[in-house]
Amino acid sequence: MAPSHTMRCCKKGLNWIPVLFINLVIGWSYYAYIVELCVCKYKLLFFRQFKAARYLVVFHIFFFMFTWSYWKTICSRPEGPSKAFCLPKAEKELYEKEERAEIQQEILKKVAMNLPVYTRTPGGAIRYCDHCQVVKPDRCHHCSTCERCVLKMDHHCPWVNNCVGFSNYKYFVLFLAYATLYSAVISATVIQYFIKFWTKRLPDNHAKFHILFLFIVAVMFCISTLSLFIYHLWLVGKNRTTIEAFRAPVFSSGPDKNGFYLDFSQNFTEVFGDQKTRWVFPIFSSLGDGHSFVTRLVHIDPEQANAVLQQNGKRLVLFSTQESKPRVFLKIFF
C-alpha cells in the first residue's frame, strides 16, 4: 500500500510540471517585455510618452485576462454526477451480487428510467461507471487521470493539470482566446526589434537575446493557441465535445454526431450563457446543470422531457412526425 501511495503522490507531482513550465514562460515573457524591452538601461526603449502608455495598458489588459482565465481553468474543480445518479442501496446490492451482465443491465435500466439519460454505450447498454459506481449522465465520462467522472467532459489537459468539462469549459475557451491575443500583442510590437536584431542595428548586449527569443516564443505560442481556439469555437458552434468529435454519442436510435446540435446561437449560449456582459470574463455563466442536455432527437415521453428541461430553466416545444414510431423533436427557447 505504501509504495502504491508514494507512486500516486509522485505522479500527481509530475503532473504539475507542464503547468510550472507554462507559468515560467509567462513570467519570463512579462520580464522580457516590460523590463528588458521597455525600461531597460540599454536604450531599447521603443515607447515614447503617450504611445508607451497605450501599449502598456493594452499589454497589461490581455496579460491580466490571460492569467485570470488560465488559473480559473486550473483551479475549477471538475463537477461529477450528483447522488441522484448513484444506485439505490437495494439495487446496488443486487448489482454487485449479480454476475450475469444481462441481469446487471436490467437493474441499470430500471434505475435509468427515472433519470434524464438518453445516451448509451456503442453496444446499446446503459452507461455505468464501476469505479465511481454511478449511472453516467449524458456526455459524462470517467477520467483515469483525475480518477473521477466528469460532467460534459471535453478532455484532460496536461497544460492546466485538470479536466476540461462543464464547470470550466468556458474558462478554457477564454484562456485560448486571451493567450492568442496576448502573444499576438507581443509579436506585433516586438517584430520591428526582431528585424533590427538581424540587421545588426541593436546594441550588442544581452537584451537583444531576450527580444529574439521573445518574438519566436510569442509567434509559436500564438499559432498553437490560435489553432486550438478556432477548433474549440467550431466545437462550440456544433455543440460537441472533443470526445464527441472523435466518437459520436450513441442514442437508442444509434450514433448521432449532431445529437446535441440546436443552432449556432443556442449552442453558443449553452456554453457562454445568455448575459452578453459576462461572455468575455472567466465567470461561470453556462446554462444548465451539466446532468441533462437538450438533444436534437430523442425517444422520450413529452411530459418527462418537460420535467427535465424545466429544471434547467428551459422551455420546450414539441413537434411530432408521421413515422410509425413517434419521435419528439426538442426546440429550446432560453
XYZ file of C-alpha atoms in Angstrom:
334
model
C 0.000 0.000 0.000
C 2.809 2.429 0.913
C 4.704 2.098 -2.392
C 1.431 2.500 -4.286
C 0.560 5.640 -2.325
C 4.073 7.017 -2.902
C 3.823 6.364 -6.641
C 0.468 8.128 -6.827
C 1.874 11.146 -4.987
C 4.880 11.248 -7.325
C 2.600 11.006 -10.337
C 0.450 13.877 -9.071
C 3.583 15.930 -8.514
C 4.888 15.236 -12.015
C 1.526 16.293 -13.481
C 2.269 19.845 -12.345
C 5.457 20.098 -14.438
C 3.649 21.348 -17.610
C 1.800 23.951 -15.518
C 5.070 25.065 -13.939
C 6.673 25.303 -17.384
C 3.849 27.461 -18.765
C 3.995 29.785 -15.762
C 7.759 30.149 -16.098
C 7.314 31.101 -19.758
C 4.586 33.605 -18.839
C 6.743 35.119 -16.094
C 9.766 35.362 -18.371
C 7.704 36.920 -21.179
C 6.479 39.606 -18.776
C 10.026 40.311 -17.606
C 11.460 40.373 -21.123
C 8.736 42.668 -22.474
C 8.459 45.124 -19.580
C 11.980 45.198 -18.175
C 14.354 44.289 -20.998
C 12.410 45.916 -23.819
C 10.508 48.815 -22.291
C 12.596 50.098 -19.432
C 15.998 48.549 -19.955
C 19.015 50.759 -19.476
C 20.426 49.889 -22.894
C 18.216 52.400 -24.729
C 15.999 49.847 -26.400
C 13.038 51.858 -25.177
C 10.612 51.956 -28.101
C 7.780 53.629 -26.169
C 7.541 57.390 -26.030
C 5.136 59.107 -23.648
C 1.536 58.600 -24.879
C 2.497 55.690 -27.133
C 4.152 53.975 -24.197
C 1.034 54.332 -22.068
C -1.215 52.895 -24.790
C 0.978 49.877 -25.412
C 1.469 49.132 -21.728
C -2.260 49.403 -20.996
C -3.177 47.022 -23.823
C -0.418 44.621 -22.820
C -1.484 44.505 -19.182
C -5.180 44.091 -20.028
C -4.502 40.975 -22.097
C -1.922 39.728 -19.610
C -4.424 40.032 -16.764
C -7.299 38.377 -18.691
C -4.972 35.631 -19.910
C -3.646 34.728 -16.464
C -7.106 35.087 -14.882
C -8.783 32.676 -17.310
C -5.790 30.308 -17.189
C -5.878 29.967 -13.410
C -9.656 29.731 -13.360
C -9.303 26.729 -15.690
C -6.708 25.207 -13.381
C -8.486 25.835 -10.085
C -12.060 24.978 -11.109
C -12.792 21.548 -9.689
C -14.437 19.303 -12.319
C -18.026 18.591 -11.335
C -19.147 14.990 -11.061
C -22.583 13.354 -11.132
C -24.910 14.115 -8.243
C -26.084 11.477 -5.767
C -29.265 11.066 -7.820
C -27.210 9.044 -10.330
C -25.951 6.606 -7.700
C -27.699 3.257 -7.490
C -30.173 2.971 -4.602
C -28.931 0.704 -1.830
C -31.146 -2.261 -2.766
C -30.299 -2.089 -6.480
C -26.626 -1.613 -5.707
C -26.518 -4.786 -3.620
C -28.296 -6.739 -6.356
C -25.948 -5.331 -9.000
C -22.816 -6.245 -7.056
C -24.038 -9.769 -6.279
C -25.177 -10.456 -9.824
C -22.538 -11.930 -12.156
C -24.614 -12.100 -15.337
C -24.152 -8.987 -17.465
C -27.665 -9.126 -18.906
C -29.266 -9.103 -15.440
C -26.996 -6.247 -14.382
C -28.223 -4.295 -17.392
C -31.820 -4.910 -16.389
C -31.072 -3.440 -12.972
C -29.421 -0.398 -14.558
C -32.300 0.081 -16.998
C -34.763 0.088 -14.123
C -32.776 2.804 -12.343
C -32.172 4.804 -15.523
C -35.917 5.025 -16.224
C -36.129 7.732 -13.558
C -33.060 9.620 -14.774
C -32.584 12.029 -17.728
C -30.109 9.750 -19.531
C -30.618 9.097 -23.230
C -27.185 8.074 -24.473
C -25.897 4.515 -24.470
C -22.691 2.582 -24.966
C -21.778 1.560 -28.529
C -23.392 -1.785 -27.695
C -26.630 -0.125 -26.589
C -26.150 -0.686 -22.840
C -26.721 1.807 -20.021
C -23.513 3.730 -19.348
C -22.359 2.842 -15.846
C -19.050 3.625 -14.142
C -17.914 0.728 -11.958
C -15.145 2.864 -10.465
C -17.401 5.748 -9.323
C -20.470 3.474 -9.047
C -22.819 5.884 -10.805
C -25.027 5.804 -13.866
C -23.253 8.202 -16.215
C -25.270 11.282 -17.204
C -25.273 12.191 -20.888
C -21.874 13.498 -22.045
C -20.240 12.423 -18.780
C -17.046 10.351 -18.927
C -14.595 8.890 -16.462
C -11.131 10.483 -16.406
C -8.421 7.990 -15.498
C -6.026 10.811 -14.593
C -8.417 12.646 -12.256
C -9.881 9.274 -11.173
C -13.441 10.532 -11.294
C -16.405 11.004 -13.625
C -16.598 14.499 -15.123
C -19.791 16.157 -16.344
C -19.706 17.028 -20.055
C -16.074 16.030 -20.204
C -14.187 17.541 -23.126
C -10.671 16.267 -22.451
C -7.968 16.141 -19.799
C -5.477 18.930 -20.456
C -1.934 18.414 -19.104
C -1.147 22.129 -19.546
C -3.693 23.002 -16.857
C -3.400 19.686 -14.985
C -7.163 19.465 -14.917
C -10.131 18.029 -16.721
C -11.903 20.427 -19.051
C -15.625 19.906 -18.703
C -18.928 21.517 -17.835
C -17.589 23.517 -14.880
C -14.643 25.146 -16.685
C -15.064 24.753 -20.454
C -15.907 28.448 -20.854
C -12.745 29.354 -18.917
C -10.686 27.091 -21.173
C -12.004 28.691 -24.375
C -11.344 32.169 -22.954
C -7.864 31.054 -21.917
C -7.128 30.101 -25.529
C -8.600 33.387 -26.790
C -6.629 35.621 -24.427
C -3.453 33.565 -24.831
C -3.702 34.182 -28.579
C -4.301 37.919 -28.097
C -1.530 38.213 -25.517
C 1.036 36.566 -27.759
C -0.246 38.499 -30.787
C 0.281 41.838 -28.988
C 3.828 40.836 -28.088
C 4.570 39.652 -31.635
C 3.149 42.805 -33.246
C 5.123 45.197 -31.036
C 8.391 43.263 -30.945
C 8.711 42.378 -34.639
C 10.396 45.669 -35.548
C 13.131 44.983 -33.000
C 13.402 41.405 -34.135
C 14.168 42.756 -37.626
C 16.718 45.179 -36.165
C 18.391 42.251 -34.457
C 19.036 40.527 -37.786
C 20.165 43.753 -39.439
C 22.556 44.306 -36.521
C 21.041 47.663 -35.603
C 20.553 46.749 -31.947
C 23.177 47.400 -29.255
C 25.331 44.361 -28.611
C 24.082 43.340 -25.167
C 22.078 40.592 -23.510
C 18.739 42.412 -24.041
C 18.710 41.616 -27.741
C 18.637 37.897 -26.979
C 15.542 38.406 -24.836
C 13.940 40.180 -27.800
C 14.945 37.418 -30.195
C 13.507 34.589 -28.112
C 10.500 36.646 -27.006
C 9.407 37.106 -30.600
C 9.990 33.461 -31.539
C 8.169 32.105 -28.481
C 5.285 34.572 -28.922
C 4.782 33.619 -32.574
C 4.898 29.880 -31.825
C 2.537 30.302 -28.882
C 0.165 32.431 -30.979
C -0.017 29.880 -33.787
C -0.632 26.925 -31.465
C -3.261 28.644 -29.298
C -4.985 30.191 -32.314
C -5.386 26.783 -33.970
C -6.800 25.310 -30.754
C -9.079 28.316 -30.258
C -10.516 28.013 -33.769
C -11.056 24.279 -33.252
C -12.904 24.795 -29.972
C -15.012 27.596 -31.457
C -16.038 25.076 -34.107
C -16.894 22.588 -31.345
C -18.971 25.225 -29.548
C -20.825 26.016 -32.780
C -21.549 22.322 -33.324
C -22.332 21.714 -29.627
C -19.816 18.879 -29.404
C -17.055 17.993 -27.017
C -13.639 16.822 -28.187
C -14.649 13.272 -27.214
C -17.875 13.534 -29.250
C -15.961 14.915 -32.231
C -13.961 11.681 -32.375
C -16.722 9.332 -31.234
C -20.359 10.212 -31.917
C -22.709 9.860 -28.932
C -24.971 6.840 -29.164
C -28.703 7.191 -28.596
C -31.350 4.486 -28.576
C -31.744 5.110 -32.315
C -27.986 4.757 -32.898
C -24.931 7.047 -33.175
C -25.662 10.687 -33.980
C -22.775 13.153 -34.129
C -25.273 16.033 -34.260
C -27.396 14.684 -31.429
C -26.900 17.765 -29.245
C -26.886 20.325 -32.048
C -29.575 23.026 -31.805
C -28.389 26.059 -33.764
C -25.282 28.195 -33.515
C -26.845 30.851 -31.297
C -28.285 28.369 -28.808
C -25.152 26.224 -28.889
C -23.077 29.304 -28.072
C -25.308 30.467 -25.206
C -25.275 26.981 -23.716
C -21.546 27.447 -23.061
C -21.266 31.229 -22.554
C -24.712 31.992 -21.133
C -27.393 34.446 -22.152
C -25.872 37.512 -20.444
C -23.624 39.170 -23.011
C -21.825 41.252 -20.380
C -20.336 38.033 -18.945
C -19.141 36.460 -22.173
C -15.644 37.967 -22.091
C -14.964 37.309 -18.406
C -13.932 33.968 -16.850
C -17.047 33.933 -14.683
C -19.298 30.891 -14.756
C -22.367 31.629 -16.881
C -23.019 28.372 -18.746
C -26.639 27.227 -18.907
C -27.965 24.056 -17.358
C -26.733 21.838 -14.569
C -24.386 19.570 -16.524
C -26.522 16.489 -15.855
C -29.078 16.797 -18.657
C -28.827 18.332 -22.105
C -31.303 19.129 -24.806
C -30.992 16.680 -27.683
C -31.867 17.216 -31.307
C -33.774 13.947 -31.479
C -34.663 11.659 -28.612
C -37.219 8.958 -27.877
C -38.757 10.163 -24.650
C -42.133 10.953 -23.212
C -43.013 14.666 -23.697
C -44.018 15.117 -20.049
C -40.740 13.600 -18.904
C -38.849 15.879 -21.284
C -40.585 18.964 -19.920
C -39.855 17.926 -16.338
C -36.159 17.533 -17.134
C -35.875 20.774 -19.067
C -37.778 22.850 -16.534
C -35.064 22.018 -14.018
C -32.635 23.808 -16.342
C -34.910 26.806 -16.866
C -35.687 25.956 -20.490
C -38.961 25.884 -22.382
C -39.862 23.047 -24.738
C -41.778 22.998 -27.998
C -42.708 19.564 -29.333
C -43.036 18.511 -32.960
C -44.377 15.117 -33.973
C -43.580 13.144 -37.113
C -45.604 10.860 -39.363
C -43.437 7.836 -38.677
C -44.834 4.647 -37.204
C -42.677 5.173 -34.097
C -43.318 8.676 -32.800
C -40.283 10.823 -32.219
C -40.014 14.005 -30.242
C -38.061 16.948 -31.635
C -36.921 19.363 -28.983
C -36.662 23.045 -29.779
C -35.421 25.127 -26.890
C -36.070 28.754 -26.031
C -33.822 30.481 -23.485
